[in-house]
Amino acid sequence: MAKYEHPETDFPEAYKLCKLFNLTQENLITIRNGMTKEIINGLGRESHARSSIRCFLSYVQNLPTGQERGRFLALEMWPTNGRIMLVKFSSEKDIYMSSKCVIVPHTVAGARGTQLFDFLADNIAIFVKEKKVEKENLPMGIAFAFALNKLALDVGMLVAWTKGYGAQGVVGKDVVQLLRNSLAKHKDISVNLAGIINISAGSLMALCWSHVNTKIGLIIGTVTNAAYVELSSQCERYEGSPELPLMIINTEWAQFGANGHLDFMRNEFDKLVDEDSTVPGQKYFEKCISTLYLGELVRLIVVRLMDMGVMFTDYNQDYIGIHWKMEMKSLIAIVSDPPGVYVHGQEVMDKFKLRNCQERDLAMLKYICQVVCDRSAKLVAAGLAALINRMNYSQISISVDGGIYRLFPRYQEVLNRHTQQLANPHNKFEIVVAEDSPGVGAAIMAGLAVSLAQDK
């Protein structure tokens, strides 16, 4: 029997602090129900502005059938980089993709918006010429990682930039039109910029091509978000065609908690992380979930226990005391050790200049990581259950994009188990790791938009 299997007696001080992160089934039901209420408010015409889950309309109303064929272009825009893609659908299981990563220099990301979109257009022009499709006017879709207020499939007003971007004169402007203006300067290429979707909707669309009952796109990475399929009749702010019954909704659920729904569970460490973040007072839900913040929560607990003299007692805090130094990959490494083994845990501590640690300290570290990450998975489960119950399909697939789910078996297990407990038993689901990027979904969206326009 492995040692340190009873945290309450093995390391009571750590156990007491980690109790702050425990969520009961009753807590999770409260959160699920609060999210359901905020989703309904987000869809409402009068209540939309005051909801913490804004439920932006995507204007994507046609889901792929798996029969789509042809070549399409896509641009992915993430907080740290971009990617231009040429996607070819040639059979039901065959997707050919060629892509080019685009690193946006800080000088461009923080310059005038026109400079940013000129930079992207220049790179798109180079790419389509390299692929010899510059004259073909291929449909192009944008997969966008920043908050948008969409007014049509190809009209997306930027709500706010986040991490890494600050291009001036873009907030409140139509991102698609800004890129169109920049592309128009390249007289020697022809690209049909057909629409824009957020990253989670792109993930949903990409999986839907091979799993046609996909109804949720979930992102759990440095950010968290979810998109789901809603009835158009429930979208009070939609004024379009009543004959299209469905609408993909971009929840922007990172802001959940702004109306007080998480106040009962946010602890002193959550508040420290919030105060030290780039957006204090915002995105409380995301700060309990995303990989950007989990490592810092763990680091703060470790430093507190060191201050108390009950963990890593013979070491200084020169490195572990540096804010935001603990990364998600370190947490995954620490918990990947089998029971009673702490090889990866020690390798992580070596990077913090904490060498030859006591086994008990490494066991305590592993326990802290597990508790903090378990809470993240449980909160995502509450959100998924709210969406699953709302849609009320008998069977759906959920596309999940993010390394924490893909690389962390314990996170998968906790998320699946609690989603099952919180969702109605007759609503079956499977969570599928997204093999294709959100850009593939944006490419499909562009192709569908153009073919539908031609059919009219």
Coordinates of C-alpha atoms in Angstrom, one line a residue:
M1 CA 0.0 0.0 0.0
A2 CA 1.4 3.4 -1.1
K3 CA 2.2 5.9 1.6
Y4 CA 0.4 9.3 1.8
E5 CA -3.0 8.0 0.7
H6 CA -4.8 9.9 3.6
P7 CA -4.1 13.6 3.1
E8 CA -6.2 14.6 6.1
T9 CA -3.7 12.9 8.4
D10 CA -0.6 12.8 6.2
F11 CA -0.5 16.5 5.6
P12 CA -3.3 18.2 7.5
E13 CA -2.2 21.8 6.8
A14 CA -2.3 21.2 3.0
Y15 CA -5.6 19.3 3.4
K16 CA -7.2 22.3 5.2
L17 CA -6.1 24.7 2.5
C18 CA -7.2 22.4 -0.3
K19 CA -10.7 22.0 1.3
L20 CA -11.2 25.6 0.0
F21 CA -11.3 24.0 -3.5
N22 CA -13.8 21.3 -2.7
L23 CA -17.1 21.4 -4.6
T24 CA -20.0 19.2 -3.4
Q25 CA -22.6 17.8 -5.8
E26 CA -25.0 20.4 -4.3
N27 CA -22.5 23.2 -5.1
L28 CA -22.2 21.9 -8.7
I29 CA -26.0 21.7 -9.2
T30 CA -26.2 25.4 -7.9
I31 CA -23.6 26.4 -10.5
R32 CA -25.2 24.4 -13.3
N33 CA -28.6 26.0 -12.6
G34 CA -27.0 29.5 -12.3
M35 CA -25.4 29.0 -15.7
T36 CA -28.7 27.8 -17.2
K37 CA -30.4 31.0 -15.9
E38 CA -27.6 33.2 -17.4
I39 CA -27.8 31.4 -20.7
I40 CA -31.5 32.2 -20.9
N41 CA -30.8 35.8 -20.1
G42 CA -28.0 35.9 -22.6
L43 CA -30.4 34.8 -25.4
G44 CA -33.0 37.4 -24.4
R45 CA -33.4 40.7 -26.1
E46 CA -33.9 42.8 -22.9
S47 CA -31.7 40.7 -20.6
H48 CA -28.8 40.1 -22.9
A49 CA -26.7 43.1 -21.8
R50 CA -26.8 42.2 -18.1
S51 CA -26.1 38.5 -18.5
S52 CA -22.7 37.1 -17.5
I53 CA -23.0 34.5 -20.3
R54 CA -23.8 36.7 -23.3
C55 CA -24.7 34.0 -25.8
F56 CA -23.6 35.8 -28.9
L57 CA -25.3 34.8 -32.2
S58 CA -22.9 33.2 -34.7
Y59 CA -25.2 33.4 -37.7
V60 CA -24.0 29.9 -38.5
Q61 CA -27.3 28.0 -39.1
N62 CA -26.2 25.2 -41.3
L63 CA -24.2 22.3 -39.9
P64 CA -22.0 20.1 -42.1
T65 CA -23.4 16.8 -43.2
G66 CA -20.1 15.1 -44.0
Q67 CA -20.9 15.3 -47.7
E68 CA -19.1 18.6 -48.3
R69 CA -16.4 18.6 -51.0
G70 CA -14.0 21.1 -52.4
R71 CA -11.1 23.4 -51.4
F72 CA -11.5 26.2 -48.9
L73 CA -9.2 28.7 -47.1
A74 CA -9.1 29.6 -43.4
L75 CA -7.4 32.1 -41.1
E76 CA -7.0 31.2 -37.4
M77 CA -6.4 34.1 -35.1
W78 CA -5.2 33.2 -31.6
P79 CA -3.8 35.4 -28.8
T80 CA -0.2 34.5 -29.6
N81 CA -0.2 33.5 -33.3
G82 CA -2.2 33.0 -36.4
R83 CA -2.4 30.2 -39.0
I84 CA -3.4 30.3 -42.7
M85 CA -4.9 27.1 -44.1
L86 CA -5.9 25.4 -47.3
V87 CA -8.3 22.6 -46.6
K88 CA -9.5 20.1 -49.2
F89 CA -12.4 17.7 -48.5
S90 CA -12.2 14.9 -51.0
S91 CA -14.1 12.0 -49.3
E92 CA -16.0 11.3 -46.1
K93 CA -12.9 10.5 -44.1
D94 CA -10.2 12.3 -46.1
I95 CA -9.3 15.9 -45.2
Y96 CA -6.1 17.3 -46.8
M97 CA -4.7 20.3 -45.0
S98 CA -1.8 22.5 -45.7
S99 CA -1.0 25.4 -43.4
K100 CA 1.4 28.1 -42.5
C101 CA 1.9 29.5 -39.0
V102 CA 2.1 33.3 -38.7
I103 CA 3.7 34.9 -35.7
V104 CA 2.4 38.4 -35.3
P105 CA 5.3 40.7 -34.1
H106 CA 4.6 42.7 -30.9
T107 CA 5.2 45.9 -32.9
V108 CA 2.3 44.9 -35.3
A109 CA 0.0 43.5 -32.6
G110 CA 0.1 46.8 -30.8
A111 CA 0.1 49.1 -33.8
R112 CA -2.8 50.6 -35.7
G113 CA -5.5 48.0 -36.7
T114 CA -4.8 48.7 -40.4
Q115 CA -1.2 47.7 -39.9
L116 CA -2.2 44.4 -38.3
F117 CA -4.7 43.5 -41.1
D118 CA -2.3 44.6 -43.8
F119 CA 0.3 42.2 -42.2
L120 CA -2.3 39.3 -42.3
A121 CA -3.3 40.1 -45.8
D122 CA 0.3 40.2 -47.0
N123 CA 0.8 36.7 -45.5
I124 CA -2.4 35.4 -47.0
A125 CA -1.3 36.7 -50.4
I126 CA 2.1 34.9 -50.1
F127 CA 0.3 31.7 -49.0
V128 CA -2.2 31.5 -51.8
K129 CA 0.5 32.2 -54.4
E130 CA 2.7 29.4 -52.9
K131 CA -0.3 27.0 -53.2
K132 CA -1.1 28.3 -56.7
V133 CA -4.7 29.2 -55.9
E134 CA -4.4 33.0 -55.9
K135 CA -6.8 33.4 -58.9
E136 CA -9.4 30.8 -57.8
N137 CA -11.5 33.1 -55.5
L138 CA -11.7 30.2 -52.9
P139 CA -14.1 30.7 -50.0
M140 CA -12.3 31.8 -46.8
G141 CA -13.4 31.6 -43.2
I142 CA -11.9 33.2 -40.1
A143 CA -11.7 31.3 -36.8
F144 CA -11.3 34.1 -34.2
A145 CA -10.2 33.7 -30.5
F146 CA -11.4 37.1 -29.4
A147 CA -14.9 38.2 -28.3
L148 CA -17.1 39.2 -31.2
N149 CA -20.6 40.7 -31.5
K150 CA -21.8 39.3 -34.7
L151 CA -24.4 41.0 -36.8
A152 CA -24.3 38.6 -39.8
L153 CA -22.3 35.6 -40.9
D154 CA -19.6 37.9 -42.4
V155 CA -20.0 40.8 -40.0
G156 CA -18.2 40.5 -36.6
M157 CA -17.6 43.6 -34.4
L158 CA -14.6 43.2 -32.0
V159 CA -15.7 43.4 -28.4
A160 CA -12.2 43.5 -26.9
W161 CA -8.7 42.3 -27.5
T162 CA -7.1 40.0 -24.9
K163 CA -3.6 38.8 -24.1
G164 CA -1.0 39.9 -26.5
Y165 CA -3.1 42.1 -28.8
G166 CA -3.8 45.8 -28.6
A167 CA -4.2 46.9 -32.2
Q168 CA -5.7 50.4 -32.0
G169 CA -8.9 51.4 -33.8
V170 CA -10.3 47.9 -34.1
V171 CA -12.6 47.5 -31.0
G172 CA -16.2 48.1 -32.2
K173 CA -15.2 47.7 -35.9
D174 CA -16.0 44.8 -38.3
V175 CA -13.0 42.5 -38.3
V176 CA -14.1 40.9 -41.7
Q177 CA -14.3 44.3 -43.4
L178 CA -11.0 45.4 -42.1
L179 CA -9.3 42.2 -43.6
R180 CA -11.3 42.7 -46.8
N181 CA -9.9 46.2 -47.1
S182 CA -6.4 44.9 -46.7
L183 CA -6.8 42.0 -49.1
A184 CA -8.2 44.5 -51.7
K185 CA -4.8 46.1 -51.8
H186 CA -3.5 42.9 -53.4
K187 CA -4.8 43.2 -57.0
D188 CA -3.1 40.0 -58.1
I189 CA -5.0 37.6 -55.8
S190 CA -8.7 36.7 -55.5
V191 CA -10.1 35.4 -52.1
N192 CA -13.8 35.2 -51.2
L193 CA -13.9 36.2 -47.5
A194 CA -17.2 34.5 -46.6
G195 CA -17.5 34.7 -42.8
I196 CA -16.1 34.6 -39.3
I197 CA -16.7 32.3 -36.3
N198 CA -15.2 32.1 -32.9
I199 CA -12.8 29.3 -32.0
S200 CA -15.3 27.1 -30.1
A201 CA -17.8 27.2 -32.9
G202 CA -15.0 26.3 -35.3
S203 CA -14.1 23.3 -33.2
L204 CA -17.8 22.3 -33.2
M205 CA -18.0 22.6 -37.0
A206 CA -14.8 20.7 -37.6
L207 CA -15.9 17.7 -35.6
C208 CA -19.4 17.8 -37.0
W209 CA -18.1 17.0 -40.5
S210 CA -17.1 13.5 -39.2
H211 CA -19.5 13.2 -36.2
V212 CA -22.7 14.7 -37.6
N213 CA -24.4 14.7 -34.1
T214 CA -21.8 17.1 -32.7
K215 CA -23.7 19.9 -30.8
I216 CA -21.0 21.4 -28.5
G217 CA -17.6 22.8 -29.2
L218 CA -15.5 23.2 -25.9
I219 CA -12.2 25.0 -25.5
I220 CA -10.2 24.4 -22.3
G221 CA -6.8 26.0 -22.7
T222 CA -5.3 29.3 -21.8
V223 CA -8.9 30.5 -22.3
T224 CA -12.2 28.6 -21.9
N225 CA -15.3 28.9 -23.9
A226 CA -18.2 26.8 -25.4
A227 CA -20.4 27.0 -28.4
Y228 CA -23.6 25.0 -28.7
V229 CA -26.6 24.5 -31.1
E230 CA -29.7 26.5 -30.1
L231 CA -33.1 26.7 -31.6
S232 CA -33.4 29.9 -33.6
S233 CA -36.8 30.5 -32.1
Q234 CA -35.2 30.9 -28.7
C235 CA -32.8 33.6 -29.9
E236 CA -34.8 36.7 -29.2
R237 CA -32.2 39.0 -30.8
Y238 CA -32.2 37.1 -34.1
E239 CA -34.2 38.8 -36.8
G240 CA -33.3 36.6 -39.8
S241 CA -35.0 33.8 -41.7
P242 CA -37.5 31.8 -39.6
E243 CA -37.1 28.8 -42.0
L244 CA -33.6 28.1 -40.6
P245 CA -34.4 26.3 -37.3
L246 CA -30.9 26.2 -35.7
M247 CA -28.2 28.6 -34.6
I248 CA -24.7 28.0 -33.2
I249 CA -24.4 30.2 -30.1
N250 CA -21.0 31.4 -28.8
T251 CA -21.6 31.5 -25.1
E252 CA -18.5 33.4 -24.0
W253 CA -19.0 31.7 -20.7
A254 CA -15.6 32.8 -19.3
Q255 CA -17.4 35.8 -17.7
F256 CA -19.8 33.7 -15.7
G257 CA -19.6 34.8 -12.1
A258 CA -19.8 38.5 -12.9
N259 CA -23.3 38.5 -11.4
G260 CA -22.2 36.9 -8.2
H261 CA -23.0 33.2 -9.0
L262 CA -19.5 32.1 -8.0
D263 CA -19.0 34.3 -4.9
F264 CA -19.8 31.4 -2.5
M265 CA -16.9 29.3 -3.8
R266 CA -14.2 31.8 -4.7
N267 CA -11.5 31.5 -2.1
E268 CA -8.6 33.6 -1.0
F269 CA -6.3 32.1 -3.6
D270 CA -8.8 32.8 -6.4
K271 CA -8.9 36.4 -5.2
L272 CA -5.1 36.7 -5.2
V273 CA -4.9 35.3 -8.8
D274 CA -7.6 37.7 -9.9
E275 CA -5.9 40.8 -8.3
D276 CA -2.6 39.8 -10.0
S277 CA -4.1 39.1 -13.4
T278 CA -4.2 41.4 -16.5
V279 CA -8.0 41.7 -16.2
P280 CA -8.9 42.0 -12.4
G281 CA -12.6 41.8 -11.7
Q282 CA -13.4 39.9 -14.9
K283 CA -13.6 36.3 -16.1
Y284 CA -14.0 34.6 -12.7
F285 CA -15.2 31.3 -14.3
E286 CA -12.1 31.2 -16.6
K287 CA -9.8 32.0 -13.7
C288 CA -10.9 28.8 -11.9
I289 CA -10.6 26.7 -15.0
S290 CA -8.1 27.7 -17.6
T291 CA -4.5 26.5 -17.8
L292 CA -3.2 30.0 -17.6
Y293 CA -4.4 30.2 -13.9
L294 CA -4.2 26.7 -12.5
G295 CA -0.4 26.7 -12.2
E296 CA -0.5 30.0 -10.3
L297 CA -3.2 28.7 -7.9
V298 CA -0.9 25.7 -7.1
R299 CA 2.1 27.9 -6.7
L300 CA 0.3 30.2 -4.3
I301 CA -0.8 27.3 -2.1
V302 CA 2.8 25.9 -2.1
V303 CA 4.3 29.3 -1.1
R304 CA 1.7 29.6 1.7
L305 CA 2.6 26.2 3.1
M306 CA 6.3 27.1 2.9
D307 CA 5.6 30.3 4.8
M308 CA 3.9 28.1 7.4
G309 CA 7.0 25.9 7.7
V310 CA 5.3 22.7 6.7
M311 CA 6.5 22.1 3.1
F312 CA 9.9 22.3 1.5
T313 CA 11.2 23.6 4.8
D314 CA 14.9 23.6 3.9
Y315 CA 14.5 25.6 0.7
N316 CA 14.3 29.3 -0.2
Q317 CA 11.6 30.8 -2.4
D318 CA 13.9 32.5 -4.9
Y319 CA 12.3 30.7 -7.9
I320 CA 9.0 29.3 -6.5
G321 CA 8.2 32.8 -5.3
I322 CA 8.2 34.2 -8.8
H323 CA 4.6 34.9 -9.9
W324 CA 3.1 32.9 -12.8
K325 CA 6.2 30.7 -12.9
M326 CA 4.3 27.4 -12.5
E327 CA 3.1 26.2 -15.9
M328 CA 0.3 23.8 -16.7
K329 CA 2.7 21.3 -18.3
S330 CA 4.4 21.1 -14.9
L331 CA 1.2 20.3 -13.2
I332 CA 0.4 17.5 -15.7
A333 CA 3.9 16.1 -15.2
I334 CA 3.6 16.1 -11.4
V335 CA 0.3 14.2 -11.5
S336 CA 1.5 11.7 -14.2
D337 CA 3.7 9.8 -11.7
P338 CA 2.2 6.5 -10.6
P339 CA 1.2 6.1 -6.9
G340 CA 4.2 6.2 -4.6
V341 CA 6.5 7.5 -7.4
Y342 CA 7.6 11.1 -7.6
V343 CA 10.2 11.2 -10.4
H344 CA 8.4 13.8 -12.6
G345 CA 7.5 15.8 -9.5
Q346 CA 11.1 16.0 -8.5
E347 CA 12.1 17.0 -12.1
V348 CA 9.7 19.9 -11.9
M349 CA 11.0 21.0 -8.6
D350 CA 14.6 20.8 -9.9
K351 CA 13.6 23.7 -12.3
F352 CA 12.6 25.7 -9.2
K353 CA 16.0 24.8 -7.6
L354 CA 14.3 22.6 -5.0
R355 CA 16.5 19.5 -5.3
N356 CA 16.4 16.2 -3.4
C357 CA 13.0 16.9 -1.9
Q358 CA 11.4 14.8 0.8
E359 CA 9.0 12.2 -0.5
R360 CA 6.2 13.6 1.7
D361 CA 6.6 17.1 0.2
L362 CA 6.3 15.7 -3.3
A363 CA 3.3 13.7 -2.3
M364 CA 1.8 16.9 -0.9
L365 CA 2.6 18.8 -4.1
K366 CA 0.9 16.1 -6.2
Y367 CA -2.2 16.2 -4.0
I368 CA -2.5 20.0 -4.3
C369 CA -2.2 19.7 -8.1
Q370 CA -4.9 17.1 -8.2
V371 CA -7.4 19.1 -6.1
V372 CA -6.9 22.3 -8.1
C373 CA -7.3 20.6 -11.4
D374 CA -10.3 18.5 -10.2
R375 CA -12.1 21.7 -9.4
S376 CA -11.5 23.0 -12.9
A377 CA -12.9 19.8 -14.4
K378 CA -16.0 19.9 -12.2
L379 CA -16.8 23.5 -13.1
V380 CA -16.5 22.6 -16.8
A381 CA -18.8 19.6 -16.2
A382 CA -21.4 22.0 -14.7
G383 CA -21.3 24.1 -17.8
L384 CA -21.5 21.2 -20.1
A385 CA -24.4 19.7 -18.2
A386 CA -26.3 23.1 -18.4
L387 CA -25.9 23.0 -22.2
I388 CA -26.7 19.3 -22.6
N389 CA -29.9 19.6 -20.5
R390 CA -30.9 22.7 -22.4
M391 CA -30.6 21.2 -25.9
N392 CA -32.2 17.9 -24.7
Y393 CA -30.9 15.7 -27.5
S394 CA -30.9 11.9 -26.9
Q395 CA -27.3 11.6 -28.1
I396 CA -24.6 14.2 -28.9
S397 CA -20.9 14.4 -29.5
I398 CA -18.9 17.2 -27.8
S399 CA -15.7 18.4 -29.5
V400 CA -13.0 19.4 -26.9
D401 CA -9.9 21.3 -27.8
G402 CA -7.1 21.8 -25.3
G403 CA -4.0 20.0 -24.0
I404 CA -5.3 19.7 -20.4
Y405 CA -8.0 17.3 -21.6
R406 CA -5.9 15.5 -24.2
L407 CA -2.8 15.0 -22.0
F408 CA -4.3 14.5 -18.6
P409 CA -6.3 11.2 -18.1
R410 CA -7.4 12.2 -14.6
Y411 CA -9.0 15.4 -15.9
Q412 CA -10.8 13.4 -18.6
E413 CA -12.2 11.0 -16.0
V414 CA -13.3 13.7 -13.6
L415 CA -14.9 15.8 -16.3
N416 CA -16.8 12.8 -17.8
R417 CA -18.0 11.5 -14.5
H418 CA -19.3 14.8 -13.2
T419 CA -20.9 15.7 -16.5
Q420 CA -22.7 12.4 -16.4
Q421 CA -23.9 13.0 -12.8
L422 CA -25.1 16.6 -13.6
A423 CA -26.8 15.9 -17.0
N424 CA -30.2 14.4 -17.4
P425 CA -29.8 10.6 -17.7
H426 CA -31.7 10.4 -21.0
N427 CA -29.3 12.9 -22.6
K428 CA -26.3 10.7 -23.7
F429 CA -23.1 12.3 -24.8
E430 CA -19.5 11.5 -25.8
I431 CA -16.6 13.8 -25.5
V432 CA -14.3 13.6 -28.5
V433 CA -10.8 15.1 -28.6
A434 CA -10.7 17.5 -31.6
E435 CA -8.2 16.2 -34.1
D436 CA -8.9 19.0 -36.6
S437 CA -8.3 22.6 -35.6
P438 CA -11.0 25.3 -35.5
G439 CA -9.7 26.6 -38.8
V440 CA -11.1 23.5 -40.5
G441 CA -14.5 24.4 -39.1
A442 CA -14.1 28.0 -40.4
A443 CA -13.3 26.6 -43.8
I444 CA -16.4 24.4 -43.8
M445 CA -18.5 27.4 -42.7
A446 CA -17.1 29.5 -45.6
G447 CA -17.8 26.7 -48.1
L448 CA -21.4 26.2 -46.8
A449 CA -22.0 30.0 -46.9
V450 CA -20.9 30.3 -50.6
S451 CA -22.8 27.2 -51.8
L452 CA -26.0 28.4 -50.0
A453 CA -25.6 31.9 -51.6
Q454 CA -25.3 30.3 -55.0
D455 CA -28.4 28.2 -54.5
K456 CA -30.6 31.2 -53.8

